[in-house]
Tab-separated table of C-alpha atoms and ligand atoms in Angstrom:
chain	number	residue	atom	x	y	z
K	823	MET	CA	3.056	12.988	27.224
K	824	THR	CA	0.450	13.710	24.566
K	825	LYS	CA	2.001	15.287	21.493
K	826	THR	CA	0.327	18.015	19.469
K	827	ALA	CA	0.537	18.330	15.682
K	828	LEU	CA	-0.619	20.940	13.184
K	829	ILE	CA	-1.424	19.743	9.664
K	830	THR	CA	-1.890	22.168	6.764
K	831	GLY	CA	-3.816	20.541	3.907
K	832	VAL	CA	-5.736	18.421	6.436
K	833	THR	CA	-8.695	18.124	4.025
K	834	GLY	CA	-6.543	16.573	1.276
K	835	GLN	CA	-5.737	12.932	0.573
K	836	ASP	CA	-2.574	12.829	2.699
K	837	GLY	CA	-3.938	15.138	5.403
K	838	SER	CA	-6.818	12.757	6.062
K	839	TYR	CA	-4.608	9.649	6.347
K	840	LEU	CA	-1.999	11.470	8.447
K	841	SER	CA	-4.724	12.698	10.828
K	842	GLU	CA	-5.919	9.124	11.323
K	843	LEU	CA	-2.354	7.908	11.919
K	844	LEU	CA	-1.514	10.607	14.479
K	845	LEU	CA	-4.834	10.187	16.308
K	846	SER	CA	-4.156	6.444	16.538
K	847	LYS	CA	-0.810	7.304	18.191
K	848	GLY	CA	-2.537	9.472	20.811
K	849	TYR	CA	-1.703	12.892	19.332
K	850	THR	CA	-3.934	15.923	19.562
K	851	VAL	CA	-4.277	16.960	15.913
K	852	HIS	CA	-5.031	20.480	14.724
K	853	GLY	CA	-5.928	20.947	11.068
K	854	LEU	CA	-5.796	24.065	8.922
K	855	VAL	CA	-8.843	24.317	6.656
K	856	ARG	CA	-9.166	26.962	3.984
K	857	ARG	CA	-12.434	28.762	3.503
K	858	SER	CA	-14.586	27.299	0.742
K	859	SER	CA	-18.091	28.229	-0.417
K	860	SER	CA	-19.183	24.623	0.042
K	861	PHE	CA	-18.046	21.840	2.380
K	862	ASN	CA	-14.465	20.701	1.686
K	863	THR	CA	-14.112	18.288	4.617
K	864	GLU	CA	-15.480	15.074	3.079
K	865	ARG	CA	-12.224	13.141	3.636
K	866	ILE	CA	-12.180	13.955	7.376
K	867	ASP	CA	-15.890	13.993	8.200
K	868	HIS	CA	-15.609	10.554	9.817
K	869	ILE	CA	-13.104	11.844	12.428
K	870	TYR	CA	-14.637	15.308	12.873
K	871	GLN	CA	-15.249	16.468	16.451
K	872	GLY	CA	-17.609	19.422	16.833
K	873	PRO	CA	-16.681	22.561	18.818
K	874	GLN	CA	-19.232	21.620	21.477
K	875	GLU	CA	-17.420	18.366	22.317
K	876	THR	CA	-15.183	18.480	25.397
K	877	GLY	CA	-11.591	17.191	25.409
K	878	ARG	CA	-11.298	17.229	21.630
K	879	SER	CA	-8.275	15.491	20.046
K	880	PHE	CA	-9.090	16.699	16.512
K	881	VAL	CA	-9.566	20.442	16.075
K	882	LEU	CA	-10.055	22.379	12.839
K	883	HIS	CA	-9.109	26.033	12.257
K	884	HIS	CA	-9.839	28.304	9.320
K	885	ALA	CA	-6.648	29.820	7.874
K	886	ASP	CA	-4.789	29.958	4.567
K	887	LEU	CA	-1.175	29.510	3.472
K	888	SER	CA	-1.389	32.911	1.769
K	889	ASP	CA	-1.987	34.616	5.169
K	890	GLY	CA	1.266	34.734	7.145
K	891	VAL	CA	-0.188	36.596	10.143
K	892	ALA	CA	-2.909	33.982	10.569
K	893	LEU	CA	-0.195	31.299	10.566
K	894	VAL	CA	1.768	33.059	13.331
K	895	ASN	CA	-1.365	33.478	15.445
K	896	LEU	CA	-2.342	29.855	14.957
K	897	LEU	CA	1.113	28.570	15.923
K	898	ARG	CA	1.202	30.782	19.033
K	899	GLU	CA	-2.191	29.452	20.080
K	900	ILE	CA	-1.564	25.748	19.384
K	901	ARG	CA	2.180	25.518	20.160
K	902	PRO	CA	2.477	22.192	18.263
K	903	ASP	CA	5.353	19.739	18.734
K	904	GLU	CA	5.174	18.878	15.027
K	905	VAL	CA	3.999	20.776	11.938
K	906	TYR	CA	3.216	18.973	8.677
K	907	ASN	CA	2.981	21.327	5.687
K	908	LEU	CA	0.799	19.372	3.242
K	909	GLY	CA	-1.227	22.331	1.941
K	910	ALA	CA	-0.658	23.187	-1.728
K	911	GLN	CA	-2.181	23.829	-5.122
K	912	SER	CA	-1.030	20.324	-5.983
K	913	HIS	CA	-2.227	19.778	-9.560
K	914	VAL	CA	0.603	19.952	-12.109
K	915	ARG	CA	-1.566	20.672	-15.188
K	916	VAL	CA	-3.527	23.361	-13.332
K	917	SER	CA	-0.263	25.024	-12.305
K	918	PHE	CA	0.296	26.010	-15.956
K	919	ASP	CA	-3.080	27.810	-15.888
K	920	ALA	CA	-2.530	29.395	-12.453
K	921	PRO	CA	1.258	29.774	-12.150
K	922	LEU	CA	1.328	32.807	-9.854
K	923	TYR	CA	-1.280	31.414	-7.493
K	924	THR	CA	0.616	28.100	-7.420
K	925	GLY	CA	3.897	29.914	-6.724
K	926	ASP	CA	2.263	31.865	-3.902
K	927	VAL	CA	0.561	28.971	-2.096
K	928	THR	CA	2.838	26.028	-2.926
K	929	GLY	CA	6.186	27.852	-2.902
K	930	LEU	CA	5.929	31.004	-0.810
K	931	GLY	CA	3.381	29.261	1.455
K	932	ALA	CA	6.126	26.918	2.674
K	933	LEU	CA	8.357	29.895	3.492
K	934	ARG	CA	5.487	31.702	5.251
K	935	LEU	CA	4.982	28.688	7.493
K	936	LEU	CA	8.704	28.369	8.316
K	937	GLU	CA	8.935	32.087	9.075
K	938	ALA	CA	5.763	31.873	11.172
K	939	VAL	CA	7.391	29.104	13.236
K	940	ARG	CA	10.436	31.321	13.745
K	941	ALA	CA	8.385	34.431	14.517
K	942	SER	CA	6.192	32.645	17.043
K	943	GLY	CA	9.287	31.476	18.947
K	944	ILE	CA	8.011	27.934	19.483
K	945	ASP	CA	10.141	24.795	19.501
K	946	THR	CA	8.608	22.555	16.831
K	947	ARG	CA	9.623	20.093	14.138
K	948	VAL	CA	8.554	20.851	10.558
K	949	TYR	CA	7.779	18.456	7.709
K	950	GLN	CA	7.698	19.951	4.186
K	951	ALA	CA	5.792	17.999	1.504
K	952	SER	CA	8.367	18.090	-1.263
K	953	SER	CA	7.812	16.220	-4.503
K	954	SER	CA	9.438	13.988	-7.112
K	955	GLU	CA	8.069	16.543	-9.590
K	956	MET	CA	11.164	18.608	-8.627
K	957	PHE	CA	13.366	16.083	-10.507
K	958	GLY	CA	11.393	16.780	-13.686
K	959	ALA	CA	13.646	16.198	-16.679
K	960	THR	CA	16.495	14.522	-14.762
K	961	PRO	CA	16.476	10.831	-15.746
K	962	PRO	CA	15.689	8.059	-13.221
K	963	PRO	CA	16.470	6.515	-10.854
K	964	GLN	CA	16.155	9.584	-8.611
K	965	ASN	CA	17.370	9.828	-4.998
K	966	GLU	CA	18.268	12.544	-2.474
K	967	LYS	CA	21.425	13.465	-4.449
K	968	THR	CA	19.733	13.798	-7.866
K	969	PRO	CA	19.753	17.359	-9.286
K	970	PHE	CA	16.417	19.105	-9.749
K	971	HIS	CA	15.123	20.158	-13.176
K	972	PRO	CA	11.439	21.053	-12.653
K	973	ARG	CA	9.133	21.080	-15.682
K	974	SER	CA	6.061	22.899	-14.330
K	975	PRO	CA	5.190	25.967	-12.238
K	976	TYR	CA	4.190	23.465	-9.544
K	977	GLY	CA	7.622	21.793	-9.709
K	978	VAL	CA	9.355	25.171	-9.580
K	979	ALA	CA	7.294	26.160	-6.527
K	980	LYS	CA	8.142	22.894	-4.768
K	981	VAL	CA	11.871	23.489	-5.407
K	982	TYR	CA	11.465	26.875	-3.687
K	983	GLY	CA	9.779	25.216	-0.690
K	984	TYR	CA	12.495	22.556	-0.590
K	985	TRP	CA	15.361	25.064	-0.399
K	986	ALA	CA	13.515	27.275	2.075
K	987	THR	CA	13.258	24.233	4.355
K	988	VAL	CA	16.970	23.393	3.976
K	989	ASN	CA	17.851	27.045	4.574
K	990	TYR	CA	15.854	27.304	7.830
K	991	ARG	CA	17.523	24.107	9.035
K	992	GLU	CA	20.994	25.453	8.254
K	993	ALA	CA	20.464	29.085	9.251
K	994	TYR	CA	18.399	28.682	12.426
K	995	GLY	CA	19.110	25.102	13.486
K	996	MET	CA	15.450	24.245	13.004
K	997	TYR	CA	14.396	20.585	12.882
K	998	ALA	CA	12.949	20.926	9.362
K	999	VAL	CA	12.886	18.084	6.824
K	1000	ASN	CA	11.824	17.498	3.231
K	1001	GLY	CA	9.975	14.326	2.333
K	1002	ILE	CA	10.523	13.966	-1.410
K	1003	LEU	CA	7.524	11.778	-2.093
K	1004	PHE	CA	6.860	10.083	-5.408
K	1005	ASN	CA	3.268	9.743	-6.643
K	1006	HIS	CA	1.017	8.108	-4.081
K	1007	GLU	CA	-2.630	7.303	-4.534
K	1008	SER	CA	-5.642	5.809	-2.773
K	1009	PRO	CA	-9.427	5.725	-2.951
K	1010	ARG	CA	-9.244	9.266	-1.501
K	1011	ARG	CA	-7.113	10.593	-4.370
K	1012	GLY	CA	-8.483	13.753	-6.020
K	1013	GLU	CA	-10.720	12.860	-8.975
K	1014	THR	CA	-8.634	14.731	-11.596
K	1015	PHE	CA	-5.297	12.979	-10.984
K	1016	VAL	CA	-4.791	10.304	-13.619
K	1017	THR	CA	-5.085	7.161	-11.456
K	1018	ARG	CA	-8.355	8.199	-9.812
K	1019	LYS	CA	-9.679	9.582	-13.105
K	1020	ILE	CA	-9.107	6.113	-14.573
K	1021	THR	CA	-10.492	4.024	-11.691
K	1022	ARG	CA	-13.539	6.271	-11.346
K	1023	ALA	CA	-14.194	5.963	-15.092
K	1024	VAL	CA	-13.813	2.161	-14.896
K	1025	ALA	CA	-16.505	2.028	-12.209
K	1026	ARG	CA	-18.857	4.331	-14.129
K	1027	ILE	CA	-18.340	2.482	-17.440
K	1028	LYS	CA	-19.010	-0.823	-15.711
K	1029	ALA	CA	-22.242	0.608	-14.285
K	1030	GLY	CA	-23.298	1.995	-17.694
K	1031	LEU	CA	-23.002	5.630	-16.548
K	1032	GLN	CA	-20.392	6.641	-19.159
K	1033	SER	CA	-18.754	5.028	-22.165
K	1034	GLU	CA	-15.673	7.111	-22.989
K	1035	LEU	CA	-12.646	8.351	-21.054
K	1036	TYR	CA	-10.510	11.202	-22.439
K	1037	LEU	CA	-6.832	11.223	-21.462
K	1038	GLY	CA	-3.558	12.892	-22.480
K	1039	ASN	CA	-0.072	11.327	-22.574
K	1040	LEU	CA	-0.201	7.558	-21.938
K	1041	ASP	CA	3.578	7.060	-22.213
K	1042	ALA	CA	4.548	8.885	-19.013
K	1043	VAL	CA	6.246	6.640	-16.440
K	1044	ARG	CA	5.433	7.067	-12.763
K	1045	ASP	CA	6.330	5.319	-9.518
K	1046	TRP	CA	2.933	4.919	-7.850
K	1047	GLY	CA	2.640	3.945	-4.181
K	1048	TYR	CA	-0.138	3.706	-1.589
K	1049	ALA	CA	-0.846	6.924	0.353
K	1050	PRO	CA	-1.504	5.403	3.848
K	1051	GLU	CA	2.012	3.917	3.767
K	1052	TYR	CA	3.533	7.246	2.710
K	1053	VAL	CA	2.089	9.262	5.613
K	1054	ASP	CA	3.759	6.783	7.964
K	1055	ALA	CA	7.101	7.745	6.365
K	1056	MET	CA	6.294	11.435	7.022
K	1057	TRP	CA	5.782	10.731	10.723
K	1058	ARG	CA	8.985	8.676	10.949
K	1059	MET	CA	10.966	11.590	9.462
K	1060	LEU	CA	10.028	13.772	12.449
K	1061	GLN	CA	11.006	11.127	15.074
K	1062	GLN	CA	14.752	10.951	14.266
K	1063	ASP	CA	17.682	12.382	16.262
K	1064	GLU	CA	18.865	14.526	13.330
K	1065	PRO	CA	16.856	16.286	10.593
K	1066	THR	CA	17.596	15.269	7.005
K	1067	ASP	CA	15.724	14.837	3.705
K	1068	TYR	CA	14.344	11.558	2.332
K	1069	VAL	CA	13.007	10.121	-0.945
K	1070	VAL	CA	9.894	7.956	-0.486
K	1071	ALA	CA	9.003	5.674	-3.404
K	1072	THR	CA	8.336	2.072	-4.405
K	1073	GLY	CA	11.055	1.884	-7.084
K	1074	VAL	CA	8.537	0.148	-9.381
K	1075	PRO	CA	7.857	1.953	-12.677
K	1076	ALA	CA	4.635	1.810	-14.728
K	1077	THR	CA	3.292	3.809	-17.653
K	1078	VAL	CA	-0.133	5.425	-17.606
K	1079	ARG	CA	-1.038	2.828	-20.268
K	1080	GLN	CA	-0.071	-0.052	-17.943
K	1081	PHE	CA	-2.156	1.423	-15.120
K	1082	LEU	CA	-5.076	1.671	-17.584
K	1083	GLU	CA	-4.699	-1.949	-18.650
K	1084	THR	CA	-4.626	-3.224	-15.064
K	1085	ALA	CA	-7.566	-1.093	-13.910
K	1086	PHE	CA	-9.849	-1.920	-16.849
K	1087	ALA	CA	-8.907	-5.621	-16.838
K	1088	HIS	CA	-9.743	-5.867	-13.117
K	1089	ALA	CA	-13.325	-4.892	-14.006
K	1090	GLY	CA	-13.413	-7.229	-17.026
K	1091	LEU	CA	-13.184	-4.328	-19.510
K	1092	ASP	CA	-10.925	-3.629	-22.534
K	1093	TRP	CA	-9.490	-0.111	-22.143
K	1094	GLN	CA	-8.978	0.318	-25.893
K	1095	GLU	CA	-12.733	0.251	-26.464
K	1096	HIS	CA	-13.264	3.244	-24.172
K	1097	VAL	CA	-10.174	5.486	-24.006
K	1098	ARG	CA	-9.859	8.484	-26.349
K	1099	HIS	CA	-7.110	11.072	-26.642
K	1100	ASP	CA	-7.593	14.760	-25.875
K	1101	ALA	CA	-4.592	17.106	-26.137
K	1102	LYS	CA	-6.248	19.293	-23.489
K	1103	TYR	CA	-4.853	16.905	-20.866
K	1104	GLU	CA	-1.245	17.190	-22.056
K	1105	ARG	CA	1.217	19.549	-20.372
K	1106	PRO	CA	3.268	22.277	-22.161
K	1107	SER	CA	6.338	20.468	-20.775
K	1108	GLU	CA	5.994	16.900	-19.506
K	1109	VAL	CA	7.889	14.877	-16.905
K	1110	ASP	CA	8.635	11.677	-18.825
K	1111	ALA	CA	9.848	9.310	-16.112
K	1112	LEU	CA	9.959	9.263	-12.312
K	1113	ILE	CA	11.337	6.175	-10.567
K	1114	GLY	CA	12.527	6.579	-6.993
K	1115	ASP	CA	15.356	5.050	-5.027
K	1116	ALA	CA	14.178	5.033	-1.388
K	1117	SER	CA	17.128	3.125	0.087
K	1118	LYS	CA	17.942	5.960	2.537
K	1119	ALA	CA	14.402	5.806	3.979
K	1120	ALA	CA	14.666	2.011	4.195
K	1121	GLU	CA	17.949	2.222	6.076
K	1122	LEU	CA	17.351	5.174	8.425
K	1123	LEU	CA	13.562	5.100	8.864
K	1124	ASP	CA	13.062	1.333	8.530
K	1125	TRP	CA	10.348	2.227	6.006
K	1126	LYS	CA	9.368	-0.150	3.188
K	1127	PRO	CA	6.350	-0.001	0.834
K	1128	GLU	CA	4.097	-3.047	0.594
K	1129	VAL	CA	1.393	-2.106	-1.919
K	1130	MET	CA	2.771	-1.915	-5.478
K	1131	VAL	CA	1.152	-0.423	-8.551
K	1132	GLU	CA	-0.970	-3.364	-9.729
K	1133	ASP	CA	-2.513	-3.984	-6.294
K	1134	LEU	CA	-2.984	-0.238	-5.931
K	1135	ALA	CA	-4.988	-0.091	-9.177
K	1136	ARG	CA	-7.173	-2.976	-7.974
K	1137	ILE	CA	-7.753	-1.379	-4.537
K	1138	MET	CA	-8.834	1.849	-6.217
K	1139	VAL	CA	-11.105	0.143	-8.771
K	1140	ASP	CA	-12.804	-1.901	-6.037
K	1141	ALA	CA	-13.384	1.246	-3.969
K	1142	ASP	CA	-14.820	3.193	-6.901
K	1143	VAL	CA	-17.045	0.309	-7.982
K	1144	LYS	CA	-18.399	0.144	-4.432
K	1145	GLN	CA	-18.900	3.908	-4.340
K	1146	VAL	CA	-20.889	3.885	-7.596
K	1147	GLU	CA	-22.983	0.959	-6.344
K	1148	ASP	CA	-23.693	2.845	-3.108
K	1149	GLN	CA	-24.593	5.996	-5.016
K	1150	LEU	CA	-26.939	4.085	-7.289
K	1151	ALA	CA	-28.527	2.532	-4.200
K	1152	GLY	CA	-29.115	6.039	-2.847
K	1153	ALA	CA	-26.509	5.934	-0.080
K	1154	THR	CA	-23.799	8.582	0.350
K	1155	VAL	CA	-21.322	6.781	2.631
K	1156	ARG	CA	-17.658	6.839	1.685
K	1157	VAL	CA	-16.237	3.609	0.298
K	1158	ASP	CA	-12.867	3.345	1.987
K	1159	ARG	CA	-13.837	3.328	5.648
L	1283	NAP	P1	-4.355	17.277	-2.168
L	1283	NAP	O1	-5.271	16.119	-1.968
L	1283	NAP	O2	-4.473	18.113	-3.397
L	1283	NAP	O3	-4.519	18.220	-0.880
L	1283	NAP	C1	-3.986	19.539	-0.866
L	1283	NAP	C2	-4.458	20.231	0.394
L	1283	NAP	O4	-3.996	21.594	0.385
L	1283	NAP	C3	-5.995	20.308	0.530
L	1283	NAP	O5	-6.322	20.142	1.887
L	1283	NAP	C4	-6.276	21.731	0.082
L	1283	NAP	O6	-7.502	22.243	0.561
L	1283	NAP	C5	-5.082	22.453	0.704
L	1283	NAP	N1	-4.877	23.780	0.173
L	1283	NAP	C6	-4.928	24.207	-1.101
L	1283	NAP	N2	-4.711	25.529	-1.188
L	1283	NAP	C7	-4.512	25.967	0.088
L	1283	NAP	C8	-4.264	27.232	0.660
L	1283	NAP	N3	-4.190	28.342	-0.079
L	1283	NAP	N4	-4.109	27.326	2.014
L	1283	NAP	C9	-4.214	26.206	2.777
L	1283	NAP	N5	-4.458	24.967	2.285
L	1283	NAP	C10	-4.609	24.860	0.952
L	1283	NAP	O7	-2.833	16.805	-2.082
L	1283	NAP	P2	-2.215	15.455	-1.471
L	1283	NAP	O8	-2.158	14.444	-2.551
L	1283	NAP	O9	-2.871	15.138	-0.189
L	1283	NAP	O10	-0.700	15.908	-1.222
L	1283	NAP	C11	-0.309	16.516	0.011
L	1283	NAP	C12	0.942	17.356	-0.224
L	1283	NAP	O11	1.980	16.522	-0.734
L	1283	NAP	C13	0.787	18.480	-1.242
L	1283	NAP	O12	1.618	19.544	-0.829
L	1283	NAP	C14	1.331	17.882	-2.529
L	1283	NAP	O13	1.798	18.899	-3.397
L	1283	NAP	C15	2.441	17.013	-1.982
L	1283	NAP	N6	2.792	15.830	-2.784
L	1283	NAP	C16	1.812	14.951	-3.153
L	1283	NAP	C17	2.156	13.808	-3.853
L	1283	NAP	C18	1.116	12.809	-4.277
L	1283	NAP	O14	1.424	11.971	-5.153
L	1283	NAP	N7	-0.090	12.809	-3.688
L	1283	NAP	C19	3.498	13.560	-4.142
L	1283	NAP	C20	4.472	14.467	-3.714
L	1283	NAP	C21	4.105	15.591	-3.018
L	1283	NAP	P3	-8.913	21.888	-0.197
L	1283	NAP	O15	-9.281	20.504	0.273
L	1283	NAP	O16	-9.815	22.950	0.297
L	1283	NAP	O17	-8.642	21.932	-1.665
L	1284	GDD	N1	-4.103	14.419	-14.460
L	1284	GDD	C1	-4.036	13.802	-15.646
L	1284	GDD	N2	-5.168	13.738	-16.418
L	1284	GDD	N3	-2.863	13.263	-16.041
L	1284	GDD	C2	-2.831	12.623	-17.240
L	1284	GDD	C3	-3.965	12.511	-18.062
L	1284	GDD	C4	-5.187	13.103	-17.642
L	1284	GDD	O1	-6.207	13.066	-18.314
L	1284	GDD	N4	-3.607	11.801	-19.164
L	1284	GDD	C5	-2.321	11.482	-19.048
L	1284	GDD	N5	-1.830	11.983	-17.862
L	1284	GDD	C6	-0.442	11.872	-17.402
L	1284	GDD	C7	0.211	13.202	-17.046
L	1284	GDD	O2	0.651	13.895	-18.220
L	1284	GDD	C8	1.357	12.732	-16.151
L	1284	GDD	O3	2.460	12.359	-16.942
L	1284	GDD	C9	0.789	11.458	-15.480
L	1284	GDD	O4	-0.403	11.119	-16.206
L	1284	GDD	C10	0.445	11.651	-14.008
L	1284	GDD	O5	-0.370	12.806	-13.893
L	1284	GDD	P1	-1.073	13.189	-12.494
L	1284	GDD	O6	-1.850	12.041	-11.980
L	1284	GDD	O7	-1.790	14.489	-12.693
L	1284	GDD	O8	0.160	13.341	-11.487
L	1284	GDD	P2	1.543	14.123	-11.622
L	1284	GDD	O9	2.629	13.095	-11.718
L	1284	GDD	O10	1.490	15.163	-12.669
L	1284	GDD	O11	1.613	14.875	-10.212
L	1284	GDD	C11	1.300	14.169	-9.009
L	1284	GDD	O12	2.472	13.595	-8.482
L	1284	GDD	C12	3.476	14.522	-8.046
L	1284	GDD	C13	4.658	13.713	-7.534
L	1284	GDD	O13	5.440	13.288	-8.602
L	1284	GDD	C14	0.661	15.175	-8.038
L	1284	GDD	O14	0.151	14.482	-6.937
L	1284	GDD	C15	1.680	16.183	-7.527
L	1284	GDD	O15	1.083	16.982	-6.518
L	1284	GDD	C16	2.872	15.402	-6.973
L	1284	GDD	O16	3.842	16.294	-6.464
């Protein structure tokens, strides 16, 4: 039987890869798109099916995680077998500038969706996009038993969403799980996250379009994986007999400086000739080191990452170099298709 899924955050990095994965498995995929004054569907334009098409397997709906009634109505209409809550104000630095908005959408938004599932009376499985940012100041390695100590309004909001998910599982017997995902990147990564900011700058410097790149803290350690592999872990979490929470990570640490070195070197450039410091990109409280232990996901989900940080940097540089070349040639096609 064809399964139906609802994805919030369908226009984001993970939403686009998860849509492709579920469509390839024969799902009918519904995506929640928030209203924007200009197009915000670039990552899913290649799988878009217009309202005039018959028998659509990919359907978009306007709604917002701040609007609980719209969520109930949408769930009643779609009656999905699986719900993936990927929608969020997901930028850590921005969350210090917009803490209440971040709390509302990223934290309370998760609760609104869970309550909407309950209120609509449907039988569905729920995935909550939890984050390694919840571990914050707690030293690595981090796994499912590691205590949380969030260091940003975003991290605090994600802790709220995490416990709301656990609570709905315990209180109402709902199949609701947290995927505690460590940083994952791709050519579709938002342009202001550090990896994409670096690989995009590499491509533009190589093409002579810019000469300097301003960054904040280069000493932070992250565990960077490849987004298409991480959405597969999300799907696996909803196919188990029992709901439980999982860490998803590579276990391989790298500093921002090491990512810089790899990315610039791949394009034949010396990062030290181009990178400048700007305190504007530092956070009032930083997360120094995130390194995940994903042995539970390996054992129970049979999930293992293949692309590690150095290959990831090269994949992203190649994609951005190609994108700049295409732009200079006057084309507008995406680079990662
Ligand atoms: P992303 O690219 O920033 O995508 C976020 C999505 O949320 C976008 O589709 C965005 O819409 C949507 N959104 C924002 N505000 C909304 C609102 N008020 N109502 C409904 N939708 C809203 O993030 P991502 O990297 O794909 O990450 C997916 C999820 O995993 C997020 O919840 C993120 O916090 C979490 N996470 C990510 C990572 C990572 O390393 N990527 C790690 C752990 C957890 P627009 O396109 O219109 O902005
Ligand atoms: N964005 C950004 N811009 N980060 C910088 C910069 C800069 O110019 N310079 C240094 N950094 C450092 C940050 O201080 C942080 O330590 C590290 O680079 C990574 O920053 P981001 O790429 O913005 O990611 P993040 O780790 O803060 O958050 C991402 O990962 C979380 C999972 O751990 C986001 O995707 C979150 O949504 C996600 O939950």
